[in-house]
Short mmCIF file of C-alpha atoms and ligand atoms in Angstrom, two decimals:
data_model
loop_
_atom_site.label_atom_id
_atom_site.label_comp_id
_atom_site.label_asym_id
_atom_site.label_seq_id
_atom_site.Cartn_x
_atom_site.Cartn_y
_atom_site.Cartn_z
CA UNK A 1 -24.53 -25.75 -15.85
CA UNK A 2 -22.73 -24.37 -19.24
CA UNK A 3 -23.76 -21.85 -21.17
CA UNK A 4 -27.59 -21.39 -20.75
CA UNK A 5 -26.81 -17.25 -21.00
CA UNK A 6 -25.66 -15.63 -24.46
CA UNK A 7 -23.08 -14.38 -23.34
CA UNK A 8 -21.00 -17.52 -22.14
CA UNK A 9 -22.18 -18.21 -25.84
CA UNK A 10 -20.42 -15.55 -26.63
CA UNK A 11 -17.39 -15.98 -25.22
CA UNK A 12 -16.68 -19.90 -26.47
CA UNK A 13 -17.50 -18.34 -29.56
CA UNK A 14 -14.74 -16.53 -29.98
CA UNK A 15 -12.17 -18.83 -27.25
CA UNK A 16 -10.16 -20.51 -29.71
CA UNK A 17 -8.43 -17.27 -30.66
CA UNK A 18 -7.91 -16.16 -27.01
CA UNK A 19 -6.21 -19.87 -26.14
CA UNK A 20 -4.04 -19.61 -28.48
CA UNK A 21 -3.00 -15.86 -27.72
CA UNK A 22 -2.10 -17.04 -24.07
CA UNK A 23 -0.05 -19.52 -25.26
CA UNK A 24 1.76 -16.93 -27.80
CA UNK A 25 2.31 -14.71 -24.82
CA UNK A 26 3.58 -17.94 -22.67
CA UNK A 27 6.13 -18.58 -25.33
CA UNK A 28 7.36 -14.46 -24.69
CA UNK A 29 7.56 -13.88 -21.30
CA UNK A 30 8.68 -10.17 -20.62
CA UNK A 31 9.08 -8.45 -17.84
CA UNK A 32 8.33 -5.24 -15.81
CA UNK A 33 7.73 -2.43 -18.72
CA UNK A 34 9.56 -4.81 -21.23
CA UNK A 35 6.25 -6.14 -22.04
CA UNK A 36 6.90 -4.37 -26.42
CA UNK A 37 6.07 -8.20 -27.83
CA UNK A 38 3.25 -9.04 -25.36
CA UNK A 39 1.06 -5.60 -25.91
CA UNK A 40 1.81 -6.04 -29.69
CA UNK A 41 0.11 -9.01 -29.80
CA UNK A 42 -2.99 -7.75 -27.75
CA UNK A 43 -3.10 -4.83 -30.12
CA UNK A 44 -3.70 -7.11 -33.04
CA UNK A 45 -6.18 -8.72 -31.06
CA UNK A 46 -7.99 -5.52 -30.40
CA UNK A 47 -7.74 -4.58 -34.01
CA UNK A 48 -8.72 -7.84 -35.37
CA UNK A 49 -11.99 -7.33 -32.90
CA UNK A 50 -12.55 -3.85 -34.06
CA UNK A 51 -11.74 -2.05 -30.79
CA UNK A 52 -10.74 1.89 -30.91
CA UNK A 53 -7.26 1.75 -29.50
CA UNK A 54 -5.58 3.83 -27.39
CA UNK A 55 -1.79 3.15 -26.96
CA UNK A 56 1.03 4.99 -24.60
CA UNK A 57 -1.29 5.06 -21.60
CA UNK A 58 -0.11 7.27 -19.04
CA UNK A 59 3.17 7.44 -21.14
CA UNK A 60 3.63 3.86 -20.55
CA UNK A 61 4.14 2.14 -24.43
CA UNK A 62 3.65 -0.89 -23.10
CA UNK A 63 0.09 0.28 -21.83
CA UNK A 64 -2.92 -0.33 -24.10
CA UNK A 65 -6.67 0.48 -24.15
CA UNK A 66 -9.38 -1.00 -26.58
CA UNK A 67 -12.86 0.65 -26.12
CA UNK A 68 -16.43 -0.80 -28.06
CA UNK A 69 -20.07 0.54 -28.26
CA UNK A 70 -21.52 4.12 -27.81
CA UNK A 71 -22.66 6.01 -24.55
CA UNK A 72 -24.33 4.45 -21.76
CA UNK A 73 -22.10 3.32 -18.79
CA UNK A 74 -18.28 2.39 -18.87
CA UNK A 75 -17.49 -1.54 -17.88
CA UNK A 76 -13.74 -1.40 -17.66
CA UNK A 77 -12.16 -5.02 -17.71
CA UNK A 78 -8.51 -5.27 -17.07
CA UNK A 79 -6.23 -7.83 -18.20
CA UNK A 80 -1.97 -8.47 -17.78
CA UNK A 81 0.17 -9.69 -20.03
CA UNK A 82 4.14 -9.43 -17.71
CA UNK A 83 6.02 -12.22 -16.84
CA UNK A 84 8.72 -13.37 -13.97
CA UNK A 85 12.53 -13.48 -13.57
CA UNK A 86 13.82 -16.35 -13.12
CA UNK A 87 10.64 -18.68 -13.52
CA UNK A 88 11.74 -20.20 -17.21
CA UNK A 89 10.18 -23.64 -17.47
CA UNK A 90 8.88 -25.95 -19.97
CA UNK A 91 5.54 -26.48 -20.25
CA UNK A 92 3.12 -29.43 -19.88
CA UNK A 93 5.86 -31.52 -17.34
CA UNK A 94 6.12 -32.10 -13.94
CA UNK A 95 9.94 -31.49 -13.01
CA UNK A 96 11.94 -28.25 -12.93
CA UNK A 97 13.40 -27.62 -15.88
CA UNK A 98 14.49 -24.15 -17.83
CA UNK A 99 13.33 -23.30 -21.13
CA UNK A 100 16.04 -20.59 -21.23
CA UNK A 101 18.83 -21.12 -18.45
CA UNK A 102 17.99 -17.92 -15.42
CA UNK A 103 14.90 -16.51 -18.44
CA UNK A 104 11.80 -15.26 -17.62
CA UNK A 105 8.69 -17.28 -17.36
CA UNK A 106 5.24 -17.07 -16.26
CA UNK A 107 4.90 -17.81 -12.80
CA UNK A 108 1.93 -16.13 -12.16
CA UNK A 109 -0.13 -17.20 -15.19
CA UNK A 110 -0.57 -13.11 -16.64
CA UNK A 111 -0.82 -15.34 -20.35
CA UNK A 112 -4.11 -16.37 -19.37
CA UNK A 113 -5.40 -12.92 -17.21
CA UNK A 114 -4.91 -10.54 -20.13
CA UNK A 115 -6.18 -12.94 -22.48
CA UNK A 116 -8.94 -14.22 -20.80
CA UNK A 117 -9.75 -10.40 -20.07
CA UNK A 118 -9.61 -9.60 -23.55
CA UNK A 119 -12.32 -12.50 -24.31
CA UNK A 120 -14.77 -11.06 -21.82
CA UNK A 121 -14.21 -8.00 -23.66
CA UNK A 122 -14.40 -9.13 -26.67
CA UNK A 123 -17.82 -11.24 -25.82
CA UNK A 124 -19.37 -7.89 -24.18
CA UNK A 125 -18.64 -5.82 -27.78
CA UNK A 126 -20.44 -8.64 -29.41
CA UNK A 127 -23.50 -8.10 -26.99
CA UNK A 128 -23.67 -4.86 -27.50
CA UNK A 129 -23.37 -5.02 -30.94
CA UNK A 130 -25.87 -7.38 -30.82
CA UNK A 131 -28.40 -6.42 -28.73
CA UNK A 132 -28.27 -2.99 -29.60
CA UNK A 133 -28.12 -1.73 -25.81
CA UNK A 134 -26.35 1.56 -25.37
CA UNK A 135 -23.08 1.03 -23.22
CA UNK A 136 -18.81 1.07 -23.58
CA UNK A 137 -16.81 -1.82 -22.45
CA UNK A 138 -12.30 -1.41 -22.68
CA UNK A 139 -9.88 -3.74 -22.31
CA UNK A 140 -6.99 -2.41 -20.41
CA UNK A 141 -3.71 -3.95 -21.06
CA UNK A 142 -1.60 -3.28 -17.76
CA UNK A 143 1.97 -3.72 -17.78
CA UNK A 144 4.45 -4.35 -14.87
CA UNK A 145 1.90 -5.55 -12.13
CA UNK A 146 5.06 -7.80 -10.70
CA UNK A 147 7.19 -5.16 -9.27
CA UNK A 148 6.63 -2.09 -11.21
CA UNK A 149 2.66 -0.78 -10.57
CA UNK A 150 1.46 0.25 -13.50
CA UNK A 151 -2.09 0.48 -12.74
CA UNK A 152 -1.14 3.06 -10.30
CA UNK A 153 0.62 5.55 -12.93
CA UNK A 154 -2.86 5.17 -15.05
CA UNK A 155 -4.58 5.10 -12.09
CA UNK A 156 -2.63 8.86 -11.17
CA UNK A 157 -3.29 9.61 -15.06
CA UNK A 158 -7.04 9.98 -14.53
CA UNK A 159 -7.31 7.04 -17.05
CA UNK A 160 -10.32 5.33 -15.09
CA UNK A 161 -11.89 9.05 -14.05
CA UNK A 162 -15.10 8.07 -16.65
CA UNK A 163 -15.41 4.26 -15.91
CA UNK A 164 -18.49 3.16 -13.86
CA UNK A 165 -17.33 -0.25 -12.84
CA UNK A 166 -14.35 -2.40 -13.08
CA UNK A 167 -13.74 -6.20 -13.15
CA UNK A 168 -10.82 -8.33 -13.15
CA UNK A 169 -9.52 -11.96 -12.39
CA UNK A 170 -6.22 -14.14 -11.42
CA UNK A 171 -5.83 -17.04 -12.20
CA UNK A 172 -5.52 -19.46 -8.89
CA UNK A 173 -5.86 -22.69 -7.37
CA UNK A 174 -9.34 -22.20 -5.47
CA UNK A 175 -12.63 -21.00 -7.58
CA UNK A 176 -14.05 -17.61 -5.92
CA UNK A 177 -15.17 -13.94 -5.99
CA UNK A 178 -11.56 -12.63 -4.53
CA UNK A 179 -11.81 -11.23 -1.14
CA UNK A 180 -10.26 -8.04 -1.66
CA UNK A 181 -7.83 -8.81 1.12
CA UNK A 182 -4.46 -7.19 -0.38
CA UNK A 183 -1.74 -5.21 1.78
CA UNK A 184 -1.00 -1.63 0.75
CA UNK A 185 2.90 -1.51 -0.63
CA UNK A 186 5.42 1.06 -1.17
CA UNK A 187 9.10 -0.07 -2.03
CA UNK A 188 12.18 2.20 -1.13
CA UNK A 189 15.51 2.13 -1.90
CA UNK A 190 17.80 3.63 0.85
CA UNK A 191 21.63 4.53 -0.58
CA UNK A 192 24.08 5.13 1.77
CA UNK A 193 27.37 6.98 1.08
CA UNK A 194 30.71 7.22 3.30
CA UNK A 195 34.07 7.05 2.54
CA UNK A 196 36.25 4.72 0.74
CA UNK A 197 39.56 3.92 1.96
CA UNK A 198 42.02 1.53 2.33
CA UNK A 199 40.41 -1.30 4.92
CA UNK A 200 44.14 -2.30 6.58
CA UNK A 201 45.99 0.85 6.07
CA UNK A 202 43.63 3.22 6.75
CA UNK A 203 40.24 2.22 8.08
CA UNK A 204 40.18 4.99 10.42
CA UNK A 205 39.73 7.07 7.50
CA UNK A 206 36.93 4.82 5.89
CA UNK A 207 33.36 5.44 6.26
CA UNK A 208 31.31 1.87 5.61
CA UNK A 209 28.17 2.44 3.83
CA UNK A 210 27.93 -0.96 4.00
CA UNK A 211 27.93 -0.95 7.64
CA UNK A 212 25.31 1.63 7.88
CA UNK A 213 22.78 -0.86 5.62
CA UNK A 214 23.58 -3.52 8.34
CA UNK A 215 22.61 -1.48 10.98
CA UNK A 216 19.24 -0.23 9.06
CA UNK A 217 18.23 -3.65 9.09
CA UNK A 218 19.13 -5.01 12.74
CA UNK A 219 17.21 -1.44 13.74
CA UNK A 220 14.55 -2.25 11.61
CA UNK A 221 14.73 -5.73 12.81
CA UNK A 222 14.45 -4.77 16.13
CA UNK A 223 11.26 -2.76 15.14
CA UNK A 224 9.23 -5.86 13.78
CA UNK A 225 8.72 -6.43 17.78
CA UNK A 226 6.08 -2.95 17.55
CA UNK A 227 4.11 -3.04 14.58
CA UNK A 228 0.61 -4.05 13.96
CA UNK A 229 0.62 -7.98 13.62
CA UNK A 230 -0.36 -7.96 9.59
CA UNK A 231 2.04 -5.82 8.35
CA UNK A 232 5.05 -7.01 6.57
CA UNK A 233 8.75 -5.43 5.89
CA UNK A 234 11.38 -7.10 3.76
CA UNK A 235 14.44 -6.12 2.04
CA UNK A 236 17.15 -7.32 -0.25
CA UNK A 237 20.36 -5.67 -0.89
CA UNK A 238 20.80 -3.85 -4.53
CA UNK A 239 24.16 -2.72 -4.27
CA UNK A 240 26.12 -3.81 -1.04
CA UNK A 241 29.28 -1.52 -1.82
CA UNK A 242 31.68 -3.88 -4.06
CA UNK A 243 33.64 -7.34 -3.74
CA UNK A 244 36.93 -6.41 -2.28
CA UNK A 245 36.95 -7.02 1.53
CA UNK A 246 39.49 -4.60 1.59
CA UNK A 247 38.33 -0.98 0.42
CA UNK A 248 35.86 0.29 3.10
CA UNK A 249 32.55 0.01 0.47
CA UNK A 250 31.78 3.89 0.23
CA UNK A 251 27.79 3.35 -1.51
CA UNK A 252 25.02 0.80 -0.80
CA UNK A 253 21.64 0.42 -1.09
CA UNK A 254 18.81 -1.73 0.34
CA UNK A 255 15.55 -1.88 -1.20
CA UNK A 256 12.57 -1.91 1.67
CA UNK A 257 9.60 -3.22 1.20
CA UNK A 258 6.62 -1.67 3.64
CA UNK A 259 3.29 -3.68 3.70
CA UNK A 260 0.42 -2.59 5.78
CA UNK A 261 -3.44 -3.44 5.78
CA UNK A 262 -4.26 -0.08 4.33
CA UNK A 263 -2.79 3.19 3.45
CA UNK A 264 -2.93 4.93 6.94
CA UNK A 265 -1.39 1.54 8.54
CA UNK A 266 1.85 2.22 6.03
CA UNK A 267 2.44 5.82 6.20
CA UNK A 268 3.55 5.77 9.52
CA UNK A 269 5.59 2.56 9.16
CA UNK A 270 7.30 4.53 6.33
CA UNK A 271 8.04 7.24 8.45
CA UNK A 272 9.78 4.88 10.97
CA UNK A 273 11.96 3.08 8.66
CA UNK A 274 12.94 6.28 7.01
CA UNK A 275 14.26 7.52 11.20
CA UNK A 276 15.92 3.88 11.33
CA UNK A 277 17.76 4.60 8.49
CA UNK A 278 18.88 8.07 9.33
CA UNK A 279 19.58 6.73 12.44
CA UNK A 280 22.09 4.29 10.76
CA UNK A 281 23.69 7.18 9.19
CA UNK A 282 24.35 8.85 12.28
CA UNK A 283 26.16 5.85 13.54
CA UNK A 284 28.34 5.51 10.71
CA UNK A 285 28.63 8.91 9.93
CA UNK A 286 27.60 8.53 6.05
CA UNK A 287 24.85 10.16 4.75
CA UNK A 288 21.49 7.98 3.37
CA UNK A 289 19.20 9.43 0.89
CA UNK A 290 15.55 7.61 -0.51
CA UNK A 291 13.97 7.30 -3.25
CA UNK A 292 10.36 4.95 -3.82
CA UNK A 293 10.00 2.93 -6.41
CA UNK A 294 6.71 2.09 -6.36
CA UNK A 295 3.39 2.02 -4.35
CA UNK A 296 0.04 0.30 -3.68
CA UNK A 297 -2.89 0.38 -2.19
CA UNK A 298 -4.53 -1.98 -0.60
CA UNK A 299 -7.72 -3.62 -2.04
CA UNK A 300 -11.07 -2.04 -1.40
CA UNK A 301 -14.18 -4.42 -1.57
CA UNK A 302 -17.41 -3.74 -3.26
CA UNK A 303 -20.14 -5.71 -1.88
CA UNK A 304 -22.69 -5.90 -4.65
CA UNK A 305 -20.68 -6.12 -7.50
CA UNK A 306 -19.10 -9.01 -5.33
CA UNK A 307 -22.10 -10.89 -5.01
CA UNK A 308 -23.00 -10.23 -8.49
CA UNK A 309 -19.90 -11.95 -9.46
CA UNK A 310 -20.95 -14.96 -6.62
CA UNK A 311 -24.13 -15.04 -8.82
CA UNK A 312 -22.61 -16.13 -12.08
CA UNK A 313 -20.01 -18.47 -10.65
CA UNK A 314 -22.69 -20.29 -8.34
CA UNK A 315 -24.86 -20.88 -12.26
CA UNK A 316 -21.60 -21.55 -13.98
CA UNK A 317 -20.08 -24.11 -11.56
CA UNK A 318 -16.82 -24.94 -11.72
CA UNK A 319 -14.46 -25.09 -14.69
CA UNK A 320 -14.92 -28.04 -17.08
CA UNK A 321 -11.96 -29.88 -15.76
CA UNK A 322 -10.82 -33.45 -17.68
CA UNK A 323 -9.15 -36.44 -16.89
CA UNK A 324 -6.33 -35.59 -18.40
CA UNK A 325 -6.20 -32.24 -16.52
CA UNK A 326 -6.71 -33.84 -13.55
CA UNK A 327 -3.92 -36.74 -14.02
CA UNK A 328 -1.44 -33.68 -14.84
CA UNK A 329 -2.60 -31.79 -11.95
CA UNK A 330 -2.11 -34.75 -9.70
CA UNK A 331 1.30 -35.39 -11.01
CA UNK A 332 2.26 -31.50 -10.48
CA UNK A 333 0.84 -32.47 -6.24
CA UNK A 334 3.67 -34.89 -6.43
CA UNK A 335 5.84 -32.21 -6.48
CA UNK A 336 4.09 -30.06 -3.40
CA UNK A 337 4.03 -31.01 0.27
CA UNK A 338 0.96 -31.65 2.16
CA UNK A 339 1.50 -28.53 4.05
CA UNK A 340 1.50 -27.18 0.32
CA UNK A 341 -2.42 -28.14 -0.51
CA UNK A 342 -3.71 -27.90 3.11
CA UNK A 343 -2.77 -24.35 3.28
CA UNK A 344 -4.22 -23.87 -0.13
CA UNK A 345 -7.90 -24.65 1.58
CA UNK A 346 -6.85 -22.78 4.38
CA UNK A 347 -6.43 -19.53 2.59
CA UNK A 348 -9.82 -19.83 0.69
CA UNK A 349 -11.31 -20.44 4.04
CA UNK A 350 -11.94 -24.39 3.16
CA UNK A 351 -9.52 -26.34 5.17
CA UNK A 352 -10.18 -29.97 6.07
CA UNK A 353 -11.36 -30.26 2.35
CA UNK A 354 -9.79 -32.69 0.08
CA UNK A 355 -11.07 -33.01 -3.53
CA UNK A 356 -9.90 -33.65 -6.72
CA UNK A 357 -6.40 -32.19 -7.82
CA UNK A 358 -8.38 -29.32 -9.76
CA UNK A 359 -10.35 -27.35 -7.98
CA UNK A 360 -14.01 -28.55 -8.62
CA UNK A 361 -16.25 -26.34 -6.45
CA UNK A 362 -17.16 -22.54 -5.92
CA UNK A 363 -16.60 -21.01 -2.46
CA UNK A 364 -19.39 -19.62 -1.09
CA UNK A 365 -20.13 -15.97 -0.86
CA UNK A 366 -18.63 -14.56 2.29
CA UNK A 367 -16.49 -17.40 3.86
CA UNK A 368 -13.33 -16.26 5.79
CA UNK A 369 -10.19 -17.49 5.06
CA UNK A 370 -6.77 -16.70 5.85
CA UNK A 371 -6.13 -13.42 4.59
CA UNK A 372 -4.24 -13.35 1.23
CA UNK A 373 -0.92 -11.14 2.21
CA UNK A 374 0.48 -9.93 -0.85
CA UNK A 375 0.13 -6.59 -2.54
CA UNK A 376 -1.45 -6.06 -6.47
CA UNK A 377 -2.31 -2.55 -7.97
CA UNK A 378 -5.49 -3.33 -8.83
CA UNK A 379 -5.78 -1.98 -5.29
CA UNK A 380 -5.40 1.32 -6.53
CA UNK A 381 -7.97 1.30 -9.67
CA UNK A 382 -10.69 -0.04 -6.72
CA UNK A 383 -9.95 2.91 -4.58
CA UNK A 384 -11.35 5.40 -7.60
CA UNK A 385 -13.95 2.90 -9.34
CA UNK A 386 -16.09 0.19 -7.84
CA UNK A 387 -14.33 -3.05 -8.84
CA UNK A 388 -14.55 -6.55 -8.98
CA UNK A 389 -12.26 -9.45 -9.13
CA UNK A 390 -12.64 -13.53 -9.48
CA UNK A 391 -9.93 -16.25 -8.66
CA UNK A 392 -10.36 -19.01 -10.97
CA UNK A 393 -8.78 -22.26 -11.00
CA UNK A 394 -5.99 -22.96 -13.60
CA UNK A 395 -3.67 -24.92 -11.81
CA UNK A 396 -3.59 -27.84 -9.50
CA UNK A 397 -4.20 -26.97 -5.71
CA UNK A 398 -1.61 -26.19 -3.31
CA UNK A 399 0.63 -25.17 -6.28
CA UNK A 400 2.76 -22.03 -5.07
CA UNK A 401 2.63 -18.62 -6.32
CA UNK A 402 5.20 -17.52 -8.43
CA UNK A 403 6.47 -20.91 -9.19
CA UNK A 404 7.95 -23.28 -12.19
CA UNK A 405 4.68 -25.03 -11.07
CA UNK A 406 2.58 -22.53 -12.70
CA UNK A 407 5.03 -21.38 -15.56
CA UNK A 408 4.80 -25.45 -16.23
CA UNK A 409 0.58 -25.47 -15.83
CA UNK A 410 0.42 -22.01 -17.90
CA UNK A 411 -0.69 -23.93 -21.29
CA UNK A 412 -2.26 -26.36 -20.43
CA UNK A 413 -6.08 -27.78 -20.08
CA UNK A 414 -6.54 -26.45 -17.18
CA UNK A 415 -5.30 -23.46 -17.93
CA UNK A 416 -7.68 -22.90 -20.99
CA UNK A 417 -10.92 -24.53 -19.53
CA UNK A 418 -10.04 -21.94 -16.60
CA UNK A 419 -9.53 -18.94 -18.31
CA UNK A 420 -12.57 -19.34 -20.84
CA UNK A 421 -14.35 -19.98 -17.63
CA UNK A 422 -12.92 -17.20 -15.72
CA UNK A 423 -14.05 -14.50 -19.11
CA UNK A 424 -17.27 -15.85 -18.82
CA UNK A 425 -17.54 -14.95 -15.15
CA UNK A 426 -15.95 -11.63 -15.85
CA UNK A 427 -18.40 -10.77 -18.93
CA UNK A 428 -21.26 -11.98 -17.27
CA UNK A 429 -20.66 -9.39 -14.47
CA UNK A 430 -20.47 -6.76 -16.90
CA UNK A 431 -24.06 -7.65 -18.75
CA UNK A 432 -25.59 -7.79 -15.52
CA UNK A 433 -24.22 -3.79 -15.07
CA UNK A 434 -25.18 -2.78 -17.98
CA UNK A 435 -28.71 -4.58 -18.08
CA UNK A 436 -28.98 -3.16 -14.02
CA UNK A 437 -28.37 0.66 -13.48
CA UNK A 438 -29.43 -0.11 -9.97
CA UNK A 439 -26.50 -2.56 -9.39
CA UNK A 440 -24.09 0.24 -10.84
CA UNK A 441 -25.83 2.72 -8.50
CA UNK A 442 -25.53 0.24 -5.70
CA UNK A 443 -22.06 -0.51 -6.59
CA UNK A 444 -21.00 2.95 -6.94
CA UNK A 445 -23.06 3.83 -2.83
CA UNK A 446 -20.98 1.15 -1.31
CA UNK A 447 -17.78 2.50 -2.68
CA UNK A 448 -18.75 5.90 -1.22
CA UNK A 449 -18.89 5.13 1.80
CA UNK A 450 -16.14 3.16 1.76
CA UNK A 451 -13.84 5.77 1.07
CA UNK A 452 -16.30 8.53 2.71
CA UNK A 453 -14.17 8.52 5.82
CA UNK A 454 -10.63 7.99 4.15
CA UNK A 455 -10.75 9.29 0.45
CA UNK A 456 -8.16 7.98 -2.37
CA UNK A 457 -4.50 9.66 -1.51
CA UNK A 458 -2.09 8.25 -3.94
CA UNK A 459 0.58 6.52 -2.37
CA UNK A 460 3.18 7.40 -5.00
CA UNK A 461 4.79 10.60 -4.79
CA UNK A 462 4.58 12.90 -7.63
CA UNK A 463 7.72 13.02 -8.55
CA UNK A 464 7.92 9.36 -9.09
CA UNK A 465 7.13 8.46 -12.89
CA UNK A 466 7.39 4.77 -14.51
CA UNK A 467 10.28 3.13 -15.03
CA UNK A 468 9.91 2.89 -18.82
CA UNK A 469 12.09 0.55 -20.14
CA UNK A 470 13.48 1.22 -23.57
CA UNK A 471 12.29 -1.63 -26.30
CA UNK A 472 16.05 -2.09 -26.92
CA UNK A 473 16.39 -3.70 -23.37
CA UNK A 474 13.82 -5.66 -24.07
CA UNK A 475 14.84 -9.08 -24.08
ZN1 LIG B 1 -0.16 -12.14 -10.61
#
């Protein structure tokens, strides 16, 4: 069923525009804070629309908010606009193949979220306008969700302290409310310093930093053995001392990450990494100092906005997918393994199903899947504001996150049919708020007592501020 509610009305009214700002963003992917190109183009949007703009957010200038309508209660949607390293890939094919040799791309489809979050926006203004109801809706532009947290600076900036509810989507293979299964995150780097010296000469003289981030990670290998079943740690090595086998390599540093099923779960895992590594110093006598990067929290549900969001995808259906979508989804399952798709139902709790290479059906409210195991920051906005978020289908099933897969998908029908279709889902949401003070009041009981027993503690020191990236390094 299409568009029997104004609203969807409203927002293929205006989803030409929105298309074809996903596709400019496509063609600019930036990076973590680099995002100067991306949020200019959203501005114009929100100034073309007639939003009152706020820019800088929480000293981020890649950070944007666009506010409409007078009084009432806040509806917050948030959108993304960052891209991926290494993901550069031509669009509309079904082979690897880089637009830019080692550029960014996006493998994660953030063209379509902030756009298609800007449409909902957009279509809510409209109904306000329209209908004359008393009420605010804002876009937020978020920077830097890949790697960098954002939301969790703006979040620590009291920027959502006035908002009643929030609502937000991704773009995915499977079409759902999201089941606010995310791991809380907090990424450390851990430098070590010794003492260079000569390695043949005089080793006995040498101190190995290098030695001491090899024995961080067998300890902390060694500690995977004792910790709760869903938690996660992984590292990579930022700096591993030099190239010359020769000079005992007097810094490194390892980035951890620490992933836990809530905040309480990752303190202490913190804490134990942190005695790992100055346990590594002690055996190498160099010192090790830490500094975190970012953190997250993990994702809070909110049971009635959730099945208020069940209630407009069950009336909208699926996405309007073609043939021709489907024939270029199929060809981009050539490329996956069947392991690929079947663990694509598995996740959404579907498994045994085979359909179409588009996902053509809505998950019902309230099946279990296997838990999703990354980490966003829109964790950390749900902890201080009842929120919301949908998983729409924009790319053929069983096609990897962060992948050329998606970078490939990111302009094409599917993408658009899903993203119109996803801003219709979010805006509908956000009439049914502001038409219901009792689902706001409901929403806003069930996220009291969810964080009743543990309130909101901000899992990024205060010392820690964004890592603004001048608009000279932007690429
Ligand atoms: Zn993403």
């Amino acid at each position: 069923m299409q568009n029997t509610e104004k609203i969807w009305q409203l927002v293929d009214a205006r989803k030409d525009a929105y298309e074809a700002l996903s596709d400019r963003v496509w063609e600019i992917p930036e990076i973590c804070y680099t995002e100067y190109k991306s949020v200019a183009e959203h501005r114009a949007m929100l100034e073309e629309e007639g939003f009152r703009i706020t820019e800088n957010l929480a000293g981020i200038p890649t950070a944007i908010m666009g506010e409409a309508g007078e009084g009432g209660p806040v509806i917050a949607i948030l959108g993304e606009y960052d891209a991926l390293p290494g993901l550069s890939q031509v669009a509309g094919i079904a082979e690897p193949k880089e637009v830019v040799p080692g550029g960014h791309g996006h493998g994660c489809g953030h063209n379509m979220l902030g756009s298609a979050a800007l449409l909902a926006a957009t279509a809510v203004k409209n109904h306000l306008a329209a209908q004359g109801i008393k009420g605010r809706v804002r876009y937020y532009g978020c920077p830097a969700e890949e790697g960098g947290a954002a939301k969790v600076f703006m979040v620590r900036a009291g920027l959502f302290e006035d908002v009643d509810v929030a609502i937000t989507w991704h773009p995915a293979a499977i079409n759902r409310v999201d089941d606010a299964m995310s791991l809380a995150n907090t990424r450390i780097d851990f430098t070590f310093k010794g003492r260079a010296s000569h390695a043949a000469a005089a080793p006995h003289l040498g101190r190995s930093a290098l030695d001491a981030v090899e024995l961080m990670n067998v300890g902390v290998n060694y500690m995977r053995e004792h910790m709760p079943s869903d938690a996660r740690i992984h590292y990579a090595m930022l700096d591993a001392g030099g190239v010359a086998p020769n000079v005992v390599q007097a810094t490194a540093t390892v980035r951890y990450a620490v992933r836990a099923r809530d905040l309480p779960g990752m303190r202490p895992l913190i804490e134990r990494v942190k005695k790992v590594a100055q346990g590594a110093a002690l055996m190498t006598e160099t010192s090790v100092s830490e500094k975190v990067v970012s953190a997250v929290s993990n994702l809070l549900a909110n049971t009635p906005l959730e099945q208020a969001m069940q209630r407009q995808l069950d009336r909208l259906g699926a996405p309007p997918f073609d043939a021709a979508d489907r024939k270029y989804a199929a060809e981009i399952q050539a490329t996956l393994t069947p392991e690929d798709i079947a663990s694509a139902y598995a996740r959404a709790g579907m498994a045994g199903r085979k359909d179409s290479p588009l996902c053509d059906f809505i998950v019902p409210y309230g099946t279990k899947g296997a838990p999703m195991m990354g980490s966003t920051d829109v964790g950390d906005v749900s902890w201080v504001v009842p929120t919301v978020q949908a998983r729409i289908a924009t790319h053929a099933i069983g096609t990897p996150g962060h992948s050329w897969q998606i970078t490939a998908q990111g302009k094409s029908g599917q993408a658009k049919k899903g993203m119109v279709h996803a801003a219709k889902v979010m805006a509908g949401v956000a009439v049914d708020a502001l038409a219901d003070p009792a689902l706001i009041a409901r929403a806003k009981a069930d996220h009291k007592a969810r964080t009743e027993v543990t309130p909101y503690d901000c899992p990024l020191p205060v010392d820690v501020k964004p890592p603004i990236q001048p608009r000279s390094n932007a690429a």
